[in-house]
CSV table of C-alpha atoms in Angstrom, one decimal:
chain,number,residue,atom,x,y,z
A,145,LEU,CA,0.0,0.0,0.0
A,146,VAL,CA,1.1,3.5,-0.8
A,147,PRO,CA,-0.3,6.1,1.7
A,148,THR,CA,0.2,9.2,-0.4
A,149,ALA,CA,1.1,10.2,-3.9
A,150,GLN,CA,4.6,11.3,-2.8
A,151,TYR,CA,5.7,7.7,-2.4
A,152,ASN,CA,4.0,6.5,-5.6
A,153,GLY,CA,7.0,6.0,-7.8
A,154,TYR,CA,9.8,3.6,-8.6
A,155,LYS,CA,13.5,3.6,-9.4
A,156,ALA,CA,14.7,2.3,-12.8
A,157,TYR,CA,18.2,0.8,-13.1
A,158,GLY,CA,20.4,0.0,-16.1
A,159,ASP,CA,22.5,-3.0,-16.8
A,160,ASP,CA,25.5,-1.2,-15.1
A,161,GLY,CA,23.7,-1.2,-11.8
A,162,CYS,CA,23.2,2.6,-11.8
A,163,GLN,CA,19.9,4.4,-11.8
A,164,LEU,CA,19.1,5.4,-15.4
A,165,ASN,CA,21.0,8.4,-16.7
A,166,PRO,CA,18.8,11.4,-18.0
A,167,GLN,CA,18.9,10.1,-21.6
A,168,ALA,CA,17.7,6.6,-20.7
A,169,ALA,CA,15.2,8.0,-18.3
A,170,ALA,CA,13.7,10.2,-21.0
A,171,LYS,CA,13.3,7.2,-23.3
A,172,VAL,CA,11.5,5.3,-20.5
A,173,LEU,CA,9.2,8.3,-20.0
A,174,GLU,CA,8.6,8.6,-23.7
A,175,LEU,CA,7.5,4.9,-23.9
A,176,ALA,CA,5.4,5.2,-20.7
A,177,SER,CA,3.6,8.3,-22.1
A,178,LYS,CA,2.5,6.2,-25.1
A,179,THR,CA,0.8,3.7,-22.8
A,180,ASP,CA,-2.9,4.3,-21.9
A,181,ILE,CA,-3.3,3.6,-18.2
A,182,PHE,CA,-6.8,2.1,-18.9
A,183,ASP,CA,-6.3,-0.2,-21.8
A,184,GLY,CA,-2.6,-0.1,-22.7
A,185,VAL,CA,-1.1,-1.7,-19.6
A,186,LYS,CA,-0.2,-5.4,-19.9
A,187,LYS,CA,-0.6,-7.5,-16.8
A,188,ILE,CA,0.2,-11.0,-15.7
A,189,SER,CA,-0.3,-12.8,-12.4
A,190,LEU,CA,2.5,-13.4,-10.0
A,191,GLU,CA,2.3,-17.1,-10.7
A,192,GLN,CA,2.6,-16.5,-14.5
A,193,GLY,CA,5.5,-14.3,-13.9
A,194,LEU,CA,7.3,-16.9,-11.9
A,195,ARG,CA,6.6,-19.7,-14.3
A,196,SER,CA,7.8,-17.6,-17.3
A,197,GLY,CA,11.0,-16.5,-15.5
A,198,MET,CA,10.1,-12.8,-15.8
A,199,ILE,CA,9.9,-12.7,-12.0
A,200,GLU,CA,12.5,-14.2,-9.7
A,201,TYR,CA,12.9,-14.3,-6.0
A,202,ILE,CA,16.3,-13.1,-4.7
A,203,SER,CA,18.1,-16.3,-3.6
A,204,ASP,CA,19.7,-16.8,-0.2
A,205,GLU,CA,22.9,-17.5,-2.0
A,206,LEU,CA,22.8,-14.0,-3.6
A,207,VAL,CA,22.1,-12.4,-0.3
A,208,ASP,CA,25.0,-14.2,1.3
A,209,GLN,CA,27.3,-13.1,-1.5
A,210,TYR,CA,26.2,-9.5,-1.1
A,211,LEU,CA,26.8,-9.6,2.7
A,212,ASP,CA,30.3,-11.1,2.0
A,213,ARG,CA,31.1,-8.2,-0.3
A,214,VAL,CA,29.9,-5.6,2.3
A,215,PHE,CA,31.8,-7.4,5.1
A,216,ALA,CA,35.0,-7.2,3.1
A,217,LEU,CA,34.6,-3.4,3.0
A,218,ARG,CA,35.2,-3.0,6.8
A,219,VAL,CA,38.2,-0.9,7.5
A,220,SER,CA,39.2,-2.5,10.7
A,221,LYS,CA,39.6,-6.3,10.7
A,222,ALA,CA,39.2,-6.5,14.5
A,223,PRO,CA,35.7,-7.4,15.8
A,224,VAL,CA,33.8,-4.7,17.8
A,225,GLN,CA,33.9,-5.5,21.5
A,226,PRO,CA,30.4,-5.6,22.9
A,227,SER,CA,31.3,-3.3,25.8
A,228,HIS,CA,32.3,-0.6,23.3
A,229,LEU,CA,28.9,0.0,21.6
A,230,LYS,CA,25.3,-0.3,22.5
A,231,VAL,CA,23.1,0.2,19.4
A,232,VAL,CA,19.4,0.8,18.8
A,233,TYR,CA,18.2,0.2,15.3
A,234,THR,CA,15.0,0.9,13.3
A,235,PRO,CA,14.3,-0.1,9.7
A,236,LEU,CA,11.4,2.4,9.7
A,237,ASN,CA,9.0,-0.4,8.6
A,238,GLY,CA,11.1,-1.0,5.5
A,239,THR,CA,13.6,-3.5,4.1
A,240,GLY,CA,16.7,-3.1,6.1
A,241,ASN,CA,15.9,-5.2,9.2
A,242,LYS,CA,17.5,-8.6,8.4
A,243,LEU,CA,20.5,-7.4,6.4
A,244,VAL,CA,21.6,-4.6,8.8
A,245,ARG,CA,21.3,-7.0,11.8
A,246,ARG,CA,23.3,-9.7,10.0
A,247,ILE,CA,26.1,-7.4,8.9
A,248,LEU,CA,26.4,-5.8,12.4
A,249,GLY,CA,26.5,-9.3,13.9
A,250,ARG,CA,29.4,-10.2,11.6
A,251,ILE,CA,31.5,-7.3,13.0
A,252,GLY,CA,30.6,-8.3,16.6
A,253,ILE,CA,27.5,-6.2,17.4
A,254,GLU,CA,24.9,-8.8,18.2
A,255,ASP,CA,23.1,-7.2,21.1
A,256,ILE,CA,21.0,-4.8,19.1
A,257,GLU,CA,17.8,-3.2,20.4
A,258,ILE,CA,15.1,-3.0,17.7
A,259,VAL,CA,12.3,-0.4,17.7
A,260,ARG,CA,9.5,-3.0,17.7
A,261,GLU,CA,6.8,-0.6,16.4
A,262,GLN,CA,8.9,-0.1,13.2
A,263,GLU,CA,10.4,-3.5,12.8
A,264,ARG,CA,8.1,-5.1,10.3
A,265,PRO,CA,7.6,-3.9,6.7
A,266,ASP,CA,4.5,-1.7,6.4
A,267,GLY,CA,4.0,0.7,3.5
A,268,ASN,CA,1.5,2.7,5.6
A,269,PHE,CA,4.3,3.7,8.0
A,270,PRO,CA,1.9,3.9,11.0
A,271,THR,CA,4.3,5.4,13.5
A,272,CYS,CA,6.3,7.5,11.0
A,273,PRO,CA,4.2,9.2,8.3
A,274,TYR,CA,7.4,10.7,6.7
A,275,PRO,CA,10.0,8.0,6.9
A,276,ASN,CA,13.0,10.2,6.0
A,277,PRO,CA,16.1,9.6,8.2
A,278,GLU,CA,17.1,13.2,7.7
A,279,GLU,CA,14.2,14.3,10.0
A,280,LYS,CA,14.7,14.2,13.7
A,281,SER,CA,11.0,13.3,14.3
A,282,THR,CA,11.6,10.2,12.3
A,283,LEU,CA,14.1,9.0,14.9
A,284,GLN,CA,12.1,9.8,17.9
A,285,LEU,CA,11.0,6.3,18.8
A,286,GLY,CA,14.6,5.1,18.4
A,287,ILE,CA,15.9,7.9,20.6
A,288,GLN,CA,13.3,7.2,23.3
A,289,LEU,CA,14.4,3.5,23.3
A,290,CYS,CA,18.1,4.4,23.3
A,291,LYS,CA,17.6,6.8,26.3
A,292,SER,CA,15.8,4.0,28.2
A,293,ILE,CA,18.8,1.7,27.9
A,294,ASP,CA,21.5,4.4,28.0
A,295,GLY,CA,22.5,3.4,24.5
A,296,ASP,CA,25.3,4.9,22.5
A,297,LEU,CA,23.9,5.1,19.0
A,298,VAL,CA,20.6,5.1,17.1
A,299,LEU,CA,20.6,3.9,13.5
A,300,ALA,CA,17.6,4.5,11.2
A,301,THR,CA,17.6,3.2,7.6
A,302,ASP,CA,15.0,4.5,5.2
A,303,PRO,CA,12.4,2.1,3.8
A,304,ASP,CA,14.5,1.0,0.8
A,305,ALA,CA,17.6,0.8,3.0
A,306,ASP,CA,19.8,3.0,0.8
A,307,ARG,CA,20.2,5.8,3.3
A,308,VAL,CA,20.9,5.9,7.0
A,309,GLY,CA,20.4,8.6,9.7
A,310,ILE,CA,22.0,8.4,13.1
A,311,ALA,CA,21.6,9.9,16.6
A,312,VAL,CA,24.6,10.0,18.9
A,313,ASN,CA,24.5,9.9,22.7
A,314,HIS,CA,26.9,12.8,23.3
A,315,HIS,CA,27.2,13.1,27.1
A,316,GLY,CA,23.6,12.3,27.7
A,317,GLU,CA,22.2,14.4,24.8
A,318,TYR,CA,21.1,12.7,21.6
A,319,ILE,CA,22.4,14.7,18.6
A,320,LEU,CA,21.8,14.0,14.9
A,321,PRO,CA,24.9,14.7,12.8
A,322,THR,CA,24.0,15.9,9.3
A,323,GLY,CA,24.6,13.9,6.2
A,324,ASN,CA,27.5,16.1,5.4
A,325,GLU,CA,29.1,15.6,8.8
A,326,VAL,CA,28.8,11.9,8.6
A,327,GLY,CA,30.2,11.8,5.1
A,328,VAL,CA,33.3,13.8,6.1
A,329,LEU,CA,33.6,11.7,9.3
A,330,MET,CA,33.7,8.5,7.1
A,331,LEU,CA,36.2,10.0,4.8
A,332,ASP,CA,38.5,11.0,7.6
A,333,TYR,CA,38.1,7.6,9.4
A,334,ILE,CA,38.8,5.6,6.3
A,335,ALA,CA,41.9,7.6,5.4
A,336,LYS,CA,43.3,7.6,8.9
A,337,GLN,CA,42.9,3.9,9.3
A,338,ARG,CA,44.1,2.9,5.9
A,339,ILE,CA,47.2,5.0,6.3
A,340,ALA,CA,47.9,3.5,9.7
A,341,GLN,CA,47.4,0.0,8.2
A,342,GLY,CA,49.5,0.7,5.1
A,343,THR,CA,46.5,-0.1,2.8
A,344,MET,CA,46.0,3.3,1.3
A,345,PRO,CA,45.9,2.9,-2.5
A,346,LYS,CA,48.1,4.9,-4.8
A,347,ASN,CA,46.2,8.0,-6.1
A,348,PRO,CA,43.1,7.5,-3.9
A,349,ILE,CA,39.8,8.9,-5.0
A,350,ALA,CA,36.6,10.0,-3.2
A,351,VAL,CA,33.4,11.2,-4.9
A,352,LYS,CA,30.7,13.5,-3.7
A,353,SER,CA,27.8,15.5,-5.2
A,354,ILE,CA,28.4,19.2,-6.0
A,355,VAL,CA,25.9,20.3,-3.3
A,356,SER,CA,27.7,18.4,-0.6
A,357,THR,CA,30.0,20.2,1.9
A,358,PRO,CA,33.3,21.8,0.7
A,359,LEU,CA,34.8,20.5,4.0
A,360,ALA,CA,35.1,17.1,2.3
A,361,ASP,CA,37.3,18.6,-0.4
A,362,VAL,CA,39.5,20.2,2.3
A,363,VAL,CA,39.9,17.0,4.3
A,364,ALA,CA,40.5,14.9,1.2
A,365,LYS,CA,43.3,17.3,0.1
A,366,SER,CA,45.0,17.0,3.6
A,367,TYR,CA,45.3,13.2,2.9
A,368,GLY,CA,46.3,13.5,-0.7
A,369,ILE,CA,43.0,12.1,-1.9
A,370,GLN,CA,41.5,13.3,-5.2
A,371,MET,CA,37.9,14.5,-4.6
A,372,ILE,CA,35.7,14.3,-7.7
A,373,ASN,CA,32.5,16.4,-7.6
A,374,VAL,CA,29.6,15.2,-9.7
A,375,LEU,CA,26.0,16.2,-10.3
A,376,THR,CA,23.3,15.4,-7.8
A,377,GLY,CA,22.2,11.8,-8.0
A,378,PHE,CA,24.1,8.7,-6.9
A,379,LYS,CA,24.1,7.4,-10.5
A,380,TYR,CA,26.9,9.9,-11.2
A,381,ILE,CA,28.9,8.5,-8.3
A,382,GLY,CA,28.3,4.9,-9.5
A,383,GLU,CA,29.4,6.0,-12.9
A,384,GLN,CA,32.8,7.0,-11.5
A,385,ILE,CA,33.3,3.5,-10.1
A,386,THR,CA,32.5,2.0,-13.5
A,387,LEU,CA,35.0,4.3,-15.2
A,388,LEU,CA,37.7,3.2,-12.7
A,389,GLU,CA,36.8,-0.5,-13.2
A,390,GLN,CA,37.2,-0.1,-17.0
A,391,LYS,CA,40.8,1.0,-16.3
A,392,GLY,CA,41.4,-1.7,-13.7
A,393,GLU,CA,41.8,0.9,-11.0
A,394,GLU,CA,38.7,0.3,-8.8
A,395,ASN,CA,40.9,-0.1,-5.8
A,396,ARG,CA,41.5,3.6,-5.8
A,397,PHE,CA,37.9,4.3,-4.8
A,398,LEU,CA,37.5,5.0,-1.1
A,399,LEU,CA,34.1,6.6,-0.6
A,400,GLY,CA,31.1,8.2,-2.4
A,401,PHE,CA,28.6,10.3,-0.5
A,402,GLU,CA,25.9,12.9,-0.9
A,403,GLU,CA,24.5,15.3,1.7
A,404,SER,CA,21.1,13.6,1.8
A,405,TYR,CA,22.5,10.7,3.9
A,406,GLY,CA,23.6,8.4,1.1
A,407,TYR,CA,27.0,6.7,1.4
A,408,MET,CA,28.9,3.8,-0.3
A,409,THR,CA,32.5,2.6,0.1
A,410,GLY,CA,32.9,-0.2,-2.5
A,411,GLY,CA,32.1,-1.3,-6.0
A,412,HIS,CA,29.7,-4.0,-4.9
A,413,VAL,CA,26.7,-1.8,-5.9
A,414,ARG,CA,26.3,1.4,-8.0
A,415,ASP,CA,24.0,3.1,-5.6
A,416,LYS,CA,24.0,4.4,-2.0
A,417,ASP,CA,23.9,1.5,0.5
A,418,ALA,CA,22.7,1.8,4.1
A,419,VAL,CA,23.9,-1.7,5.0
A,420,ASN,CA,27.4,-0.7,3.9
A,421,ALA,CA,27.0,2.6,5.7
A,422,THR,CA,25.8,1.2,9.0
A,423,LEU,CA,28.8,-1.1,9.1
A,424,LEU,CA,31.2,1.7,8.7
A,425,VAL,CA,29.4,4.1,11.1
A,426,CYS,CA,29.4,1.4,13.9
A,427,GLU,CA,33.0,0.5,13.2
A,428,ALA,CA,34.0,4.2,13.5
A,429,ALA,CA,31.8,4.7,16.6
A,430,ALA,CA,33.4,1.7,18.4
A,431,TRP,CA,36.9,2.9,17.5
A,432,TYR,CA,36.3,6.3,18.9
A,433,ALA,CA,34.6,4.8,22.0
A,434,GLN,CA,37.8,2.9,22.8
A,435,GLN,CA,39.4,6.4,23.1
A,436,GLY,CA,36.6,7.7,25.3
A,437,LYS,CA,35.2,9.8,22.4
A,438,THR,CA,31.9,10.0,20.6
A,439,LEU,CA,31.4,10.6,16.9
A,440,LEU,CA,30.4,14.1,17.8
A,441,ASP,CA,33.8,14.6,19.4
A,442,ALA,CA,35.4,13.4,16.2
A,443,ILE,CA,33.4,15.8,14.1
A,444,GLU,CA,34.3,18.7,16.4
A,445,ALA,CA,37.9,17.8,16.1
A,446,LEU,CA,37.6,18.1,12.3
A,447,TYR,CA,35.9,21.5,12.6
A,448,ARG,CA,38.7,22.8,14.9
A,449,GLU,CA,41.3,21.6,12.4
A,450,PHE,CA,39.8,22.7,9.2
A,451,GLY,CA,37.2,25.4,10.1
A,452,TYR,CA,33.6,25.3,11.0
A,453,TYR,CA,31.6,24.5,7.9
A,454,ARG,CA,27.9,24.9,8.1
A,455,ASN,CA,25.6,23.7,5.3
A,456,ALA,CA,21.8,24.2,5.0
A,457,LEU,CA,19.1,23.7,2.5
A,458,CYS,CA,16.3,26.1,1.8
A,459,SER,CA,13.4,24.9,-0.4
A,460,PHE,CA,11.0,27.3,-2.1
A,461,ALA,CA,7.7,26.0,-3.4
A,462,PHE,CA,6.0,27.4,-6.5
A,463,GLU,CA,2.5,25.8,-6.4
A,464,GLY,CA,-0.3,26.0,-8.9
A,465,GLU,CA,-0.5,25.8,-12.7
A,466,SER,CA,2.0,28.6,-13.1
A,467,GLY,CA,4.6,27.2,-10.7
A,468,MET,CA,6.9,25.6,-13.2
A,469,HIS,CA,6.8,28.7,-15.4
A,470,THR,CA,7.6,31.0,-12.5
A,471,MET,CA,10.6,28.8,-11.6
A,472,GLN,CA,11.9,29.0,-15.2
A,473,GLU,CA,11.6,32.7,-15.3
A,474,LEU,CA,13.5,33.1,-12.0
A,475,MET,CA,16.4,31.0,-13.3
A,476,LYS,CA,16.4,33.1,-16.5
A,477,LYS,CA,16.5,36.3,-14.4
A,478,LEU,CA,19.4,35.0,-12.3
A,479,ARG,CA,21.3,34.1,-15.4
A,480,ALA,CA,20.6,37.4,-17.1
A,481,ASN,CA,21.4,39.5,-14.0
A,482,ALA,CA,23.9,37.8,-11.8
A,483,PRO,CA,24.1,39.5,-8.3
A,484,GLU,CA,27.2,41.3,-7.5
A,485,ASP,CA,26.9,40.4,-3.8
A,486,ILE,CA,24.8,38.1,-1.7
A,487,ALA,CA,24.1,38.9,1.9
A,488,GLY,CA,26.8,41.5,1.8
A,489,TYR,CA,29.5,39.0,0.5
A,490,LYS,CA,31.0,39.8,-2.9
A,491,VAL,CA,30.2,37.2,-5.6
A,492,GLU,CA,33.7,36.3,-6.7
A,493,SER,CA,32.7,33.8,-9.4
A,494,VAL,CA,29.6,32.1,-10.9
A,495,VAL,CA,29.5,28.6,-12.3
A,496,ASP,CA,26.6,27.8,-14.6
A,497,TYR,CA,26.2,24.0,-15.0
A,498,ASP,CA,23.9,24.6,-17.9
A,499,THR,CA,26.9,25.4,-20.1
A,500,ASP,CA,29.5,23.1,-21.6
A,501,GLY,CA,32.4,24.5,-19.6
A,502,THR,CA,32.1,22.5,-16.3
A,503,GLY,CA,33.2,19.1,-17.6
A,504,LEU,CA,29.9,17.6,-16.3
A,505,PRO,CA,26.6,16.8,-18.0
A,506,ARG,CA,24.6,20.0,-18.4
A,507,ALA,CA,22.3,20.7,-15.5
A,508,ASN,CA,20.0,23.6,-14.5
A,509,VAL,CA,22.3,24.7,-11.5
A,510,LEU,CA,23.9,28.0,-10.6
A,511,GLU,CA,26.8,28.1,-8.1
A,512,TYR,CA,27.9,31.4,-6.5
A,513,HIS,CA,31.3,31.5,-4.9
A,514,LEU,CA,31.4,34.3,-2.3
A,515,ASP,CA,34.1,36.3,-0.5
A,516,GLY,CA,35.3,34.5,2.6
A,517,GLY,CA,34.9,31.0,1.2
A,518,HIS,CA,31.1,30.9,1.4
A,519,LYS,CA,28.9,29.4,-1.3
A,520,LEU,CA,25.3,29.4,-2.5
A,521,MET,CA,23.9,27.0,-5.1
A,522,VAL,CA,20.5,27.2,-6.8
A,523,ARG,CA,18.9,24.1,-8.3
A,524,PRO,CA,15.3,23.6,-9.4
A,525,SER,CA,13.9,20.2,-8.5
A,526,GLY,CA,13.4,17.9,-11.4
A,527,THR,CA,10.3,16.2,-9.8
A,528,GLU,CA,8.6,18.9,-7.7
A,529,PRO,CA,7.6,22.5,-8.2
A,530,LYS,CA,10.4,23.7,-5.9
A,531,ILE,CA,13.7,25.5,-6.2
A,532,LYS,CA,16.3,24.3,-3.8
A,533,VAL,CA,19.0,26.6,-2.5
A,534,TYR,CA,22.1,25.0,-0.9
A,535,LEU,CA,24.0,27.2,1.5
A,536,SER,CA,27.6,26.7,2.7
A,537,ALA,CA,29.4,28.9,5.2
A,538,VAL,CA,32.7,28.7,6.9
A,539,GLY,CA,33.9,30.4,10.0
A,540,ASP,CA,36.3,30.2,12.9
A,541,SER,CA,33.5,29.2,15.2
A,542,GLU,CA,30.1,27.4,15.1
A,543,ALA,CA,28.3,30.7,15.9
A,544,ALA,CA,30.2,32.6,13.2
A,545,ALA,CA,29.3,30.0,10.5
A,546,ASP,CA,25.7,29.8,11.6
A,547,ALA,CA,25.4,33.6,11.4
A,548,VAL,CA,26.6,33.6,7.8
A,549,ASN,CA,24.2,30.9,6.9
A,550,ALA,CA,21.3,32.8,8.5
A,551,ALA,CA,22.2,35.8,6.4
A,552,LEU,CA,22.5,33.7,3.2
A,553,ALA,CA,19.1,32.1,3.9
A,554,LYS,CA,17.5,35.5,4.1
A,555,ALA,CA,19.2,36.6,0.9
A,556,ALA,CA,18.1,33.3,-0.8
A,557,ALA,CA,14.5,34.1,0.1
A,558,ASP,CA,14.8,37.5,-1.5
A,559,MET,CA,16.3,36.0,-4.6
A,560,MET,CA,13.3,33.7,-4.9
A,561,LYS,CA,10.8,36.5,-5.0
A,562,ALA,CA,9.2,36.4,-8.4
């Protein structure tokens, strides 16, 4: 069952394991538009599909092979000591329950408390109408359970188990790191451990989306890691792995991530993978716990070393029949009259991803680089009547960076006035 129209969709993948690129997706849409929903749809029963081979159940053997591949991606080969980590997990009534528990068991975390109200698959999401791990309200039942047992970490995988959100017990307060913070934390942990173990590949590579935090670029540079920035959409991260495989250099890949809580550290799939991510998060959390630190302590240490980067997302809705037209006109106006300053910060350069000069596929995105290292990006949604504005500020303190972001958010609202 699908409770609302916003979940009534599907993902289409190509034979490379990536979600379809824009050209292939356009072809699928073209064919779909030629099918009348009343008399053009062909249907068969489940039994017919199974008999014909058009439908197959995923075998236990394939699941085991997948788990073997994920397990091989662990950075530390030592099992997690039970005393180092107490975990609460919720699959949010989705698909992650068995696989996440099995992979955590393999690294030594077997005593996992499950949020029982959200354990079984249920497309109505009765306790969580908006099952998005980016939202704090989505993790509330998990946080309540974790408080009751004085747990260390809450893990929440979204219904299709490709993204994971976490809440960290930081000296008695449960704090949710952002997707950007977890991505940078993973990058730093992987690099630190692989250098210590002597397993860092030659010319290592990490990949992130253009709207993810610039802090990752700075941390990558400090370790001699090449950071590749790609358009929003994990298919572009998966594409980079395929390109490396074609050259026999897939071992150079360390991590791919995007700010919306998607992570992946291997070539076993071509999409973000919450099973892979929960393994790495728990491994890192246990490693820091041995030192008397939480993941928040580790993130704070990165801020102190490289600067306090703060990222935020502002979404502006344009409803009604004229909404899409208004969005198009706003983007035209911004291109025709680029602002000289934003929130009092001089615009030092503008990158228009709808030109051929970026080295990336053309996209309707504008990126403003501001004095002081701040940044603002404007991107219309491809599926909703919304323009998304991504803010990035850096300061010598959390308060300073937050103040810049607040000013950028106000300026973004002014820019979005038709």
